């Protein structure tokens, strides 16, 4: 985004950047000061909780990952499951 930040979710030993569409949804919601944001990811509904800074699958709370808003330049695994080359 304009301030040089991006949205990330937790992977094994690192962070994945969210895909562009989902990042924009997260950022819009976050900038509006909302507490959470509903996301559609690969056919499943997840809720991003900006207080706990986690995403959770709506019908399976065991599917929980940390999220963060951090500098776009941090070390990352890739974008939305596509590994960085
Ligand atoms: N964006 C894209 N895919 C996601 C997201 C998201 N925000 N959240 C979950 N998935 P769960 P390593 C991840 C995928 O949380 O090797 C990565 O993107 C998730 O994909 O249990 O562990 C990689 O593709 C997983 O395939 O609901 O770091 C993959 O894991 C599936 O949804 C392996 O990454 C279930 O996640």
PDB file of N, CA and C and ligand atoms in Angstrom:
ATOM      1  N   UNK A   1       0.835  -1.192   0.000  1.00  0.00           N
ATOM      2  CA  UNK A   1       0.000   0.000   0.000  1.00  0.00           C
ATOM      3  C   UNK A   1       0.874   1.247   0.000  1.00  0.00           C
ATOM      4  N   UNK A   2       0.255   2.381   0.004  1.00  0.00           N
ATOM      5  CA  UNK A   2       1.040   3.617  -0.181  1.00  0.00           C
ATOM      6  C   UNK A   2       2.077   3.819   0.912  1.00  0.00           C
ATOM      7  N   UNK A   3       1.805   3.284   2.104  1.00  0.00           N
ATOM      8  CA  UNK A   3       2.749   3.454   3.203  1.00  0.00           C
ATOM      9  C   UNK A   3       3.832   2.371   3.214  1.00  0.00           C
ATOM     10  N   UNK A   4       3.847   1.496   2.197  1.00  0.00           N
ATOM     11  CA  UNK A   4       4.883   0.471   2.114  1.00  0.00           C
ATOM     12  C   UNK A   4       4.575  -0.792   2.898  1.00  0.00           C
ATOM     13  N   UNK A   5       3.334  -0.913   3.378  1.00  0.00           N
ATOM     14  CA  UNK A   5       2.947  -2.086   4.165  1.00  0.00           C
ATOM     15  C   UNK A   5       2.128  -3.066   3.328  1.00  0.00           C
ATOM     16  N   UNK A   6       2.094  -4.300   3.793  1.00  0.00           N
ATOM     17  CA  UNK A   6       1.327  -5.359   3.155  1.00  0.00           C
ATOM     18  C   UNK A   6       0.745  -6.271   4.231  1.00  0.00           C
ATOM     19  N   UNK A   7      -0.170  -7.145   3.810  1.00  0.00           N
ATOM     20  CA  UNK A   7      -0.795  -8.103   4.728  1.00  0.00           C
ATOM     21  C   UNK A   7      -0.203  -9.491   4.530  1.00  0.00           C
ATOM     22  N   UNK A   8       0.037 -10.190   5.658  1.00  0.00           N
ATOM     23  CA  UNK A   8       0.661 -11.516   5.635  1.00  0.00           C
ATOM     24  C   UNK A   8      -0.096 -12.492   6.533  1.00  0.00           C
ATOM     25  N   UNK A   9      -0.079 -13.758   6.155  1.00  0.00           N
ATOM     26  CA  UNK A   9      -0.612 -14.806   7.035  1.00  0.00           C
ATOM     27  C   UNK A   9       0.480 -15.838   7.266  1.00  0.00           C
ATOM     28  N   UNK A  10       0.308 -16.529   8.380  1.00  0.00           N
ATOM     29  CA  UNK A  10       1.329 -17.448   8.877  1.00  0.00           C
ATOM     30  C   UNK A  10       1.418 -18.716   8.030  1.00  0.00           C
ATOM     31  N   UNK A  11       2.654 -19.100   7.723  1.00  0.00           N
ATOM     32  CA  UNK A  11       2.901 -20.401   7.112  1.00  0.00           C
ATOM     33  C   UNK A  11       3.856 -21.168   7.997  1.00  0.00           C
ATOM     34  N   UNK A  12       4.333 -22.290   7.495  1.00  0.00           N
ATOM     35  CA  UNK A  12       5.328 -23.049   8.238  1.00  0.00           C
ATOM     36  C   UNK A  12       6.657 -22.306   8.134  1.00  0.00           C
ATOM     37  N   UNK A  13       7.217 -21.914   9.237  1.00  0.00           N
ATOM     38  CA  UNK A  13       8.502 -21.202   9.265  1.00  0.00           C
ATOM     39  C   UNK A  13       8.526 -19.960   8.390  1.00  0.00           C
ATOM     40  N   UNK A  14       7.472 -19.195   8.422  1.00  0.00           N
ATOM     41  CA  UNK A  14       7.517 -17.943   7.676  1.00  0.00           C
ATOM     42  C   UNK A  14       6.143 -17.372   7.386  1.00  0.00           C
ATOM     43  N   UNK A  15       6.138 -16.358   6.594  1.00  0.00           N
ATOM     44  CA  UNK A  15       4.901 -15.629   6.293  1.00  0.00           C
ATOM     45  C   UNK A  15       4.636 -15.620   4.796  1.00  0.00           C
ATOM     46  N   UNK A  16       3.360 -15.783   4.465  1.00  0.00           N
ATOM     47  CA  UNK A  16       2.877 -15.636   3.087  1.00  0.00           C
ATOM     48  C   UNK A  16       2.194 -14.281   2.961  1.00  0.00           C
ATOM     49  N   UNK A  17       2.419 -13.619   1.853  1.00  0.00           N
ATOM     50  CA  UNK A  17       1.668 -12.403   1.571  1.00  0.00           C
ATOM     51  C   UNK A  17       0.309 -12.795   1.003  1.00  0.00           C
ATOM     52  N   UNK A  18      -0.730 -12.080   1.399  1.00  0.00           N
ATOM     53  CA  UNK A  18      -2.062 -12.306   0.839  1.00  0.00           C
ATOM     54  C   UNK A  18      -2.077 -11.939  -0.644  1.00  0.00           C
ATOM     55  N   UNK A  19      -2.959 -12.588  -1.383  1.00  0.00           N
ATOM     56  CA  UNK A  19      -3.167 -12.203  -2.782  1.00  0.00           C
ATOM     57  C   UNK A  19      -3.715 -10.770  -2.841  1.00  0.00           C
ATOM     58  N   UNK A  20      -3.578 -10.167  -4.005  1.00  0.00           N
ATOM     59  CA  UNK A  20      -3.902  -8.744  -4.171  1.00  0.00           C
ATOM     60  C   UNK A  20      -5.359  -8.431  -3.788  1.00  0.00           C
ATOM     61  N   UNK A  21      -6.285  -9.225  -4.282  1.00  0.00           N
ATOM     62  CA  UNK A  21      -7.699  -8.943  -4.018  1.00  0.00           C
ATOM     63  C   UNK A  21      -8.014  -8.982  -2.524  1.00  0.00           C
ATOM     64  N   UNK A  22      -7.521 -10.025  -1.855  1.00  0.00           N
ATOM     65  CA  UNK A  22      -7.796 -10.174  -0.430  1.00  0.00           C
ATOM     66  C   UNK A  22      -7.093  -9.090   0.381  1.00  0.00           C
ATOM     67  N   UNK A  23      -5.879  -8.721  -0.051  1.00  0.00           N
ATOM     68  CA  UNK A  23      -5.141  -7.651   0.635  1.00  0.00           C
ATOM     69  C   UNK A  23      -5.928  -6.351   0.621  1.00  0.00           C
ATOM     70  N   UNK A  24      -6.520  -6.042  -0.529  1.00  0.00           N
ATOM     71  CA  UNK A  24      -7.291  -4.797  -0.662  1.00  0.00           C
ATOM     72  C   UNK A  24      -8.504  -4.842   0.264  1.00  0.00           C
ATOM     73  N   UNK A  25      -9.150  -5.997   0.348  1.00  0.00           N
ATOM     74  CA  UNK A  25     -10.303  -6.127   1.246  1.00  0.00           C
ATOM     75  C   UNK A  25      -9.877  -5.943   2.700  1.00  0.00           C
ATOM     76  N   UNK A  26      -8.776  -6.573   3.072  1.00  0.00           N
ATOM     77  CA  UNK A  26      -8.266  -6.429   4.442  1.00  0.00           C
ATOM     78  C   UNK A  26      -7.934  -4.966   4.743  1.00  0.00           C
ATOM     79  N   UNK A  27      -7.222  -4.345   3.824  1.00  0.00           N
ATOM     80  CA  UNK A  27      -6.767  -2.976   4.053  1.00  0.00           C
ATOM     81  C   UNK A  27      -7.951  -2.009   4.158  1.00  0.00           C
ATOM     82  N   UNK A  28      -8.923  -2.149   3.272  1.00  0.00           N
ATOM     83  CA  UNK A  28     -10.096  -1.261   3.325  1.00  0.00           C
ATOM     84  C   UNK A  28     -10.809  -1.388   4.656  1.00  0.00           C
ATOM     85  N   UNK A  29     -10.991  -2.621   5.089  1.00  0.00           N
ATOM     86  CA  UNK A  29     -11.686  -2.871   6.348  1.00  0.00           C
ATOM     87  C   UNK A  29     -10.881  -2.323   7.533  1.00  0.00           C
ATOM     88  N   UNK A  30      -9.585  -2.583   7.509  1.00  0.00           N
ATOM     89  CA  UNK A  30      -8.680  -2.126   8.571  1.00  0.00           C
ATOM     90  C   UNK A  30      -8.671  -0.595   8.648  1.00  0.00           C
ATOM     91  N   UNK A  31      -8.611   0.058   7.502  1.00  0.00           N
ATOM     92  CA  UNK A  31      -8.556   1.527   7.479  1.00  0.00           C
ATOM     93  C   UNK A  31      -9.872   2.148   7.936  1.00  0.00           C
ATOM     94  N   UNK A  32     -10.966   1.414   7.768  1.00  0.00           N
ATOM     95  CA  UNK A  32     -12.263   1.900   8.261  1.00  0.00           C
ATOM     96  C   UNK A  32     -12.386   1.721   9.769  1.00  0.00           C
ATOM     97  N   UNK A  33     -11.426   1.021  10.359  1.00  0.00           N
ATOM     98  CA  UNK A  33     -11.455   0.795  11.792  1.00  0.00           C
ATOM     99  C   UNK A  33     -12.355  -0.354  12.208  1.00  0.00           C
ATOM    100  N   UNK A  34     -12.690  -1.227  11.261  1.00  0.00           N
ATOM    101  CA  UNK A  34     -13.530  -2.373  11.603  1.00  0.00           C
ATOM    102  C   UNK A  34     -12.748  -3.364  12.462  1.00  0.00           C
ATOM    103  N   UNK A  35     -13.467  -4.159  13.251  1.00  0.00           N
ATOM    104  CA  UNK A  35     -12.799  -5.112  14.143  1.00  0.00           C
ATOM    105  C   UNK A  35     -12.485  -6.415  13.436  1.00  0.00           C
ATOM    106  N   UNK A  36     -13.288  -6.716  12.427  1.00  0.00           N
ATOM    107  CA  UNK A  36     -13.031  -7.923  11.666  1.00  0.00           C
ATOM    108  C   UNK A  36     -13.479  -7.773  10.237  1.00  0.00           C
ATOM    109  N   UNK A  37     -13.061  -8.723   9.432  1.00  0.00           N
ATOM    110  CA  UNK A  37     -13.310  -8.655   8.001  1.00  0.00           C
ATOM    111  C   UNK A  37     -13.534 -10.073   7.505  1.00  0.00           C
ATOM    112  N   UNK A  38     -14.619 -10.273   6.761  1.00  0.00           N
ATOM    113  CA  UNK A  38     -14.907 -11.598   6.209  1.00  0.00           C
ATOM    114  C   UNK A  38     -14.190 -11.753   4.878  1.00  0.00           C
ATOM    115  N   UNK A  39     -13.557 -12.896   4.688  1.00  0.00           N
ATOM    116  CA  UNK A  39     -12.777 -13.142   3.475  1.00  0.00           C
ATOM    117  C   UNK A  39     -13.223 -14.438   2.820  1.00  0.00           C
ATOM    118  N   UNK A  40     -13.208 -14.456   1.496  1.00  0.00           N
ATOM    119  CA  UNK A  40     -13.460 -15.700   0.769  1.00  0.00           C
ATOM    120  C   UNK A  40     -12.128 -16.168   0.206  1.00  0.00           C
ATOM    121  N   UNK A  41     -11.662 -17.309   0.703  1.00  0.00           N
ATOM    122  CA  UNK A  41     -10.353 -17.824   0.304  1.00  0.00           C
ATOM    123  C   UNK A  41     -10.510 -19.252  -0.167  1.00  0.00           C
ATOM    124  N   UNK A  42     -10.265 -19.468  -1.442  1.00  0.00           N
ATOM    125  CA  UNK A  42     -10.323 -20.809  -2.025  1.00  0.00           C
ATOM    126  C   UNK A  42     -11.645 -21.505  -1.687  1.00  0.00           C
ATOM    127  N   UNK A  43     -12.733 -20.748  -1.782  1.00  0.00           N
ATOM    128  CA  UNK A  43     -14.056 -21.334  -1.598  1.00  0.00           C
ATOM    129  C   UNK A  43     -14.523 -21.427  -0.164  1.00  0.00           C
ATOM    130  N   UNK A  44     -13.688 -21.007   0.776  1.00  0.00           N
ATOM    131  CA  UNK A  44     -14.076 -21.046   2.186  1.00  0.00           C
ATOM    132  C   UNK A  44     -14.153 -19.635   2.757  1.00  0.00           C
ATOM    133  N   UNK A  45     -15.088 -19.438   3.679  1.00  0.00           N
ATOM    134  CA  UNK A  45     -15.180 -18.154   4.359  1.00  0.00           C
ATOM    135  C   UNK A  45     -14.275 -18.172   5.581  1.00  0.00           C
ATOM    136  N   UNK A  46     -13.438 -17.158   5.684  1.00  0.00           N
ATOM    137  CA  UNK A  46     -12.580 -16.951   6.843  1.00  0.00           C
ATOM    138  C   UNK A  46     -12.937 -15.595   7.443  1.00  0.00           C
ATOM    139  N   UNK A  47     -12.643 -15.441   8.714  1.00  0.00           N
ATOM    140  CA  UNK A  47     -12.780 -14.145   9.356  1.00  0.00           C
ATOM    141  C   UNK A  47     -11.402 -13.699   9.810  1.00  0.00           C
ATOM    142  N   UNK A  48     -11.019 -12.488   9.377  1.00  0.00           N
ATOM    143  CA  UNK A  48      -9.787 -11.880   9.891  1.00  0.00           C
ATOM    144  C   UNK A  48     -10.188 -11.013  11.071  1.00  0.00           C
ATOM    145  N   UNK A  49      -9.556 -11.256  12.201  1.00  0.00           N
ATOM    146  CA  UNK A  49      -9.850 -10.542  13.450  1.00  0.00           C
ATOM    147  C   UNK A  49      -8.676  -9.586  13.718  1.00  0.00           C
ATOM    148  N   UNK A  50      -8.934  -8.285  13.616  1.00  0.00           N
ATOM    149  CA  UNK A  50      -7.853  -7.301  13.728  1.00  0.00           C
ATOM    150  C   UNK A  50      -7.440  -7.050  15.177  1.00  0.00           C
ATOM    151  N   UNK A  51      -8.185  -7.548  16.140  1.00  0.00           N
ATOM    152  CA  UNK A  51      -7.755  -7.405  17.537  1.00  0.00           C
ATOM    153  C   UNK A  51      -6.824  -8.551  17.909  1.00  0.00           C
ATOM    154  N   UNK A  52      -7.249  -9.783  17.601  1.00  0.00           N
ATOM    155  CA  UNK A  52      -6.400 -10.946  17.884  1.00  0.00           C
ATOM    156  C   UNK A  52      -5.306 -11.092  16.830  1.00  0.00           C
ATOM    157  N   UNK A  53      -5.493 -10.449  15.684  1.00  0.00           N
ATOM    158  CA  UNK A  53      -4.599 -10.578  14.521  1.00  0.00           C
ATOM    159  C   UNK A  53      -4.431 -12.059  14.128  1.00  0.00           C
ATOM    160  N   UNK A  54      -5.581 -12.643  13.831  1.00  0.00           N
ATOM    161  CA  UNK A  54      -5.628 -14.016  13.320  1.00  0.00           C
ATOM    162  C   UNK A  54      -6.674 -14.081  12.208  1.00  0.00           C
ATOM    163  N   UNK A  55      -6.554 -15.104  11.380  1.00  0.00           N
ATOM    164  CA  UNK A  55      -7.654 -15.453  10.487  1.00  0.00           C
ATOM    165  C   UNK A  55      -8.143 -16.835  10.902  1.00  0.00           C
ATOM    166  N   UNK A  56      -9.445 -17.021  10.865  1.00  0.00           N
ATOM    167  CA  UNK A  56     -10.034 -18.292  11.280  1.00  0.00           C
ATOM    168  C   UNK A  56     -11.067 -18.706  10.247  1.00  0.00           C
ATOM    169  N   UNK A  57     -11.088 -19.982   9.897  1.00  0.00           N
ATOM    170  CA  UNK A  57     -12.117 -20.442   8.974  1.00  0.00           C
ATOM    171  C   UNK A  57     -13.454 -20.457   9.707  1.00  0.00           C
ATOM    172  N   UNK A  58     -14.465 -19.913   9.048  1.00  0.00           N
ATOM    173  CA  UNK A  58     -15.741 -19.677   9.710  1.00  0.00           C
ATOM    174  C   UNK A  58     -16.326 -20.926  10.368  1.00  0.00           C
ATOM    175  N   UNK A  59     -16.322 -22.053   9.677  1.00  0.00           N
ATOM    176  CA  UNK A  59     -16.967 -23.231  10.242  1.00  0.00           C
ATOM    177  C   UNK A  59     -15.980 -24.244  10.814  1.00  0.00           C
ATOM    178  N   UNK A  60     -14.754 -23.799  11.027  1.00  0.00           N
ATOM    179  CA  UNK A  60     -13.738 -24.684  11.606  1.00  0.00           C
ATOM    180  C   UNK A  60     -12.682 -23.856  12.345  1.00  0.00           C
ATOM    181  N   UNK A  61     -13.002 -23.479  13.589  1.00  0.00           N
ATOM    182  CA  UNK A  61     -12.119 -22.595  14.356  1.00  0.00           C
ATOM    183  C   UNK A  61     -10.727 -23.173  14.610  1.00  0.00           C
ATOM    184  N   UNK A  62     -10.553 -24.473  14.373  1.00  0.00           N
ATOM    185  CA  UNK A  62      -9.212 -25.050  14.540  1.00  0.00           C
ATOM    186  C   UNK A  62      -8.287 -24.577  13.413  1.00  0.00           C
ATOM    187  N   UNK A  63      -8.879 -24.079  12.335  1.00  0.00           N
ATOM    188  CA  UNK A  63      -8.071 -23.578  11.212  1.00  0.00           C
ATOM    189  C   UNK A  63      -7.808 -22.098  11.419  1.00  0.00           C
ATOM    190  N   UNK A  64      -6.781 -21.847  12.174  1.00  0.00           N
ATOM    191  CA  UNK A  64      -6.470 -20.517  12.669  1.00  0.00           C
ATOM    192  C   UNK A  64      -5.020 -20.195  12.354  1.00  0.00           C
ATOM    193  N   UNK A  65      -4.791 -19.021  11.837  1.00  0.00           N
ATOM    194  CA  UNK A  65      -3.419 -18.579  11.539  1.00  0.00           C
ATOM    195  C   UNK A  65      -3.221 -17.155  12.022  1.00  0.00           C
ATOM    196  N   UNK A  66      -2.027 -16.866  12.461  1.00  0.00           N
ATOM    197  CA  UNK A  66      -1.692 -15.476  12.759  1.00  0.00           C
ATOM    198  C   UNK A  66      -1.658 -14.677  11.463  1.00  0.00           C
ATOM    199  N   UNK A  67      -1.976 -13.407  11.572  1.00  0.00           N
ATOM    200  CA  UNK A  67      -1.821 -12.493  10.442  1.00  0.00           C
ATOM    201  C   UNK A  67      -1.033 -11.269  10.925  1.00  0.00           C
ATOM    202  N   UNK A  68      -0.471 -10.542   9.989  1.00  0.00           N
ATOM    203  CA  UNK A  68       0.177  -9.290  10.371  1.00  0.00           C
ATOM    204  C   UNK A  68       0.186  -8.322   9.204  1.00  0.00           C
ATOM    205  N   UNK A  69       0.249  -7.051   9.562  1.00  0.00           N
ATOM    206  CA  UNK A  69       0.432  -5.978   8.582  1.00  0.00           C
ATOM    207  C   UNK A  69       1.854  -5.494   8.800  1.00  0.00           C
ATOM    208  N   UNK A  70       2.696  -5.700   7.809  1.00  0.00           N
ATOM    209  CA  UNK A  70       4.130  -5.423   8.001  1.00  0.00           C
ATOM    210  C   UNK A  70       4.698  -4.847   6.705  1.00  0.00           C
ATOM    211  N   UNK A  71       5.931  -4.408   6.774  1.00  0.00           N
ATOM    212  CA  UNK A  71       6.565  -3.824   5.593  1.00  0.00           C
ATOM    213  C   UNK A  71       6.566  -4.816   4.433  1.00  0.00           C
ATOM    214  N   UNK A  72       6.269  -4.310   3.254  1.00  0.00           N
ATOM    215  CA  UNK A  72       6.217  -5.161   2.060  1.00  0.00           C
ATOM    216  C   UNK A  72       7.560  -5.821   1.774  1.00  0.00           C
ATOM    217  N   UNK A  73       8.624  -5.239   2.320  1.00  0.00           N
ATOM    218  CA  UNK A  73       9.983  -5.718   2.032  1.00  0.00           C
ATOM    219  C   UNK A  73      10.466  -6.844   2.947  1.00  0.00           C
ATOM    220  N   UNK A  74       9.652  -7.279   3.918  1.00  0.00           N
ATOM    221  CA  UNK A  74      10.114  -8.343   4.813  1.00  0.00           C
ATOM    222  C   UNK A  74      10.347  -9.638   4.037  1.00  0.00           C
ATOM    223  N   UNK A  75      11.143 -10.490   4.640  1.00  0.00           N
ATOM    224  CA  UNK A  75      11.349 -11.841   4.105  1.00  0.00           C
ATOM    225  C   UNK A  75      10.013 -12.569   4.116  1.00  0.00           C
ATOM    226  N   UNK A  76       9.631 -13.164   2.988  1.00  0.00           N
ATOM    227  CA  UNK A  76       8.378 -13.910   2.935  1.00  0.00           C
ATOM    228  C   UNK A  76       8.555 -15.176   2.117  1.00  0.00           C
ATOM    229  N   UNK A  77       7.605 -16.115   2.272  1.00  0.00           N
ATOM    230  CA  UNK A  77       7.691 -17.376   1.540  1.00  0.00           C
ATOM    231  C   UNK A  77       7.249 -17.197   0.096  1.00  0.00           C
ATOM    232  N   UNK A  78       6.317 -16.249  -0.114  1.00  0.00           N
ATOM    233  CA  UNK A  78       5.743 -16.017  -1.436  1.00  0.00           C
ATOM    234  C   UNK A  78       4.406 -15.346  -1.272  1.00  0.00           C
ATOM    235  N   UNK A  79       3.580 -15.451  -2.302  1.00  0.00           N
ATOM    236  CA  UNK A  79       2.270 -14.812  -2.283  1.00  0.00           C
ATOM    237  C   UNK A  79       1.190 -15.879  -2.425  1.00  0.00           C
ATOM    238  N   UNK A  80       0.328 -15.971  -1.422  1.00  0.00           N
ATOM    239  CA  UNK A  80      -0.840 -16.854  -1.470  1.00  0.00           C
ATOM    240  C   UNK A  80      -0.498 -18.280  -1.900  1.00  0.00           C
ATOM    241  N   UNK A  81       0.590 -18.793  -1.366  1.00  0.00           N
ATOM    242  CA  UNK A  81       0.943 -20.190  -1.631  1.00  0.00           C
ATOM    243  C   UNK A  81       1.844 -20.388  -2.844  1.00  0.00           C
ATOM    244  N   UNK A  82       2.097 -19.300  -3.597  1.00  0.00           N
ATOM    245  CA  UNK A  82       3.039 -19.382  -4.719  1.00  0.00           C
ATOM    246  C   UNK A  82       4.415 -18.980  -4.213  1.00  0.00           C
ATOM    247  N   UNK A  83       5.298 -19.952  -4.184  1.00  0.00           N
ATOM    248  CA  UNK A  83       6.622 -19.714  -3.591  1.00  0.00           C
ATOM    249  C   UNK A  83       7.426 -18.711  -4.389  1.00  0.00           C
ATOM    250  N   UNK A  84       8.155 -17.910  -3.645  1.00  0.00           N
ATOM    251  CA  UNK A  84       9.070 -16.937  -4.234  1.00  0.00           C
ATOM    252  C   UNK A  84      10.198 -17.695  -4.936  1.00  0.00           C
ATOM    253  N   UNK A  85      10.580 -17.243  -6.122  1.00  0.00           N
ATOM    254  CA  UNK A  85      11.681 -17.948  -6.811  1.00  0.00           C
ATOM    255  C   UNK A  85      13.022 -17.287  -6.497  1.00  0.00           C
TER     256      UNK A  85
HETATM  257  N1  LIG B   1      -4.568 -17.190   1.307  1.00  0.00           N
HETATM  258  C1  LIG B   1      -4.353 -18.279   0.511  1.00  0.00           C
HETATM  259  N2  LIG B   1      -4.460 -19.544   0.936  1.00  0.00           N
HETATM  260  C2  LIG B   1      -4.772 -19.737   2.223  1.00  0.00           C
HETATM  261  C3  LIG B   1      -5.002 -18.665   3.132  1.00  0.00           C
HETATM  262  C4  LIG B   1      -4.874 -17.346   2.624  1.00  0.00           C
HETATM  263  N3  LIG B   1      -5.066 -16.281   3.406  1.00  0.00           N
HETATM  264  N4  LIG B   1      -5.312 -19.180   4.343  1.00  0.00           N
HETATM  265  C5  LIG B   1      -5.254 -20.494   4.216  1.00  0.00           C
HETATM  266  N5  LIG B   1      -4.938 -20.853   2.948  1.00  0.00           N
HETATM  267  P1  LIG B   1      -6.260 -23.534   6.845  1.00  0.00           P
HETATM  268  P2  LIG B   1       3.367 -23.846   4.379  1.00  0.00           P
HETATM  269  C6  LIG B   1      -1.248 -22.234   2.913  1.00  0.00           C
HETATM  270  C7  LIG B   1      -4.757 -22.210   2.405  1.00  0.00           C
HETATM  271  O1  LIG B   1      -5.667 -22.336   7.541  1.00  0.00           O
HETATM  272  O2  LIG B   1       4.286 -24.759   3.639  1.00  0.00           O
HETATM  273  C8  LIG B   1      -0.201 -21.570   2.044  1.00  0.00           C
HETATM  274  O3  LIG B   1      -0.751 -20.585   1.221  1.00  0.00           O
HETATM  275  C9  LIG B   1      -3.555 -22.836   3.033  1.00  0.00           C
HETATM  276  O4  LIG B   1      -2.438 -22.528   2.192  1.00  0.00           O
HETATM  277  O5  LIG B   1      -6.018 -24.814   7.578  1.00  0.00           O
HETATM  278  O6  LIG B   1       2.693 -24.522   5.549  1.00  0.00           O
HETATM  279  C10 LIG B   1       0.381 -22.710   1.266  1.00  0.00           C
HETATM  280  O7  LIG B   1      -0.279 -22.876   0.032  1.00  0.00           O
HETATM  281  C11 LIG B   1      -3.893 -24.303   3.069  1.00  0.00           C
HETATM  282  O8  LIG B   1      -3.482 -24.941   1.867  1.00  0.00           O
HETATM  283  O9  LIG B   1      -7.717 -23.351   6.520  1.00  0.00           O
HETATM  284  O10 LIG B   1       3.982 -22.527   4.752  1.00  0.00           O
HETATM  285  C12 LIG B   1       0.139 -23.929   2.157  1.00  0.00           C
HETATM  286  O11 LIG B   1      -0.653 -23.445   3.278  1.00  0.00           O
HETATM  287  C13 LIG B   1      -5.400 -24.324   3.110  1.00  0.00           C
HETATM  288  O12 LIG B   1      -5.864 -23.016   2.740  1.00  0.00           O
HETATM  289  C14 LIG B   1       1.405 -24.526   2.726  1.00  0.00           C
HETATM  290  O13 LIG B   1       2.190 -23.477   3.327  1.00  0.00           O
HETATM  291  C15 LIG B   1      -5.953 -24.643   4.483  1.00  0.00           C
HETATM  292  O14 LIG B   1      -5.510 -23.672   5.433  1.00  0.00           O
END
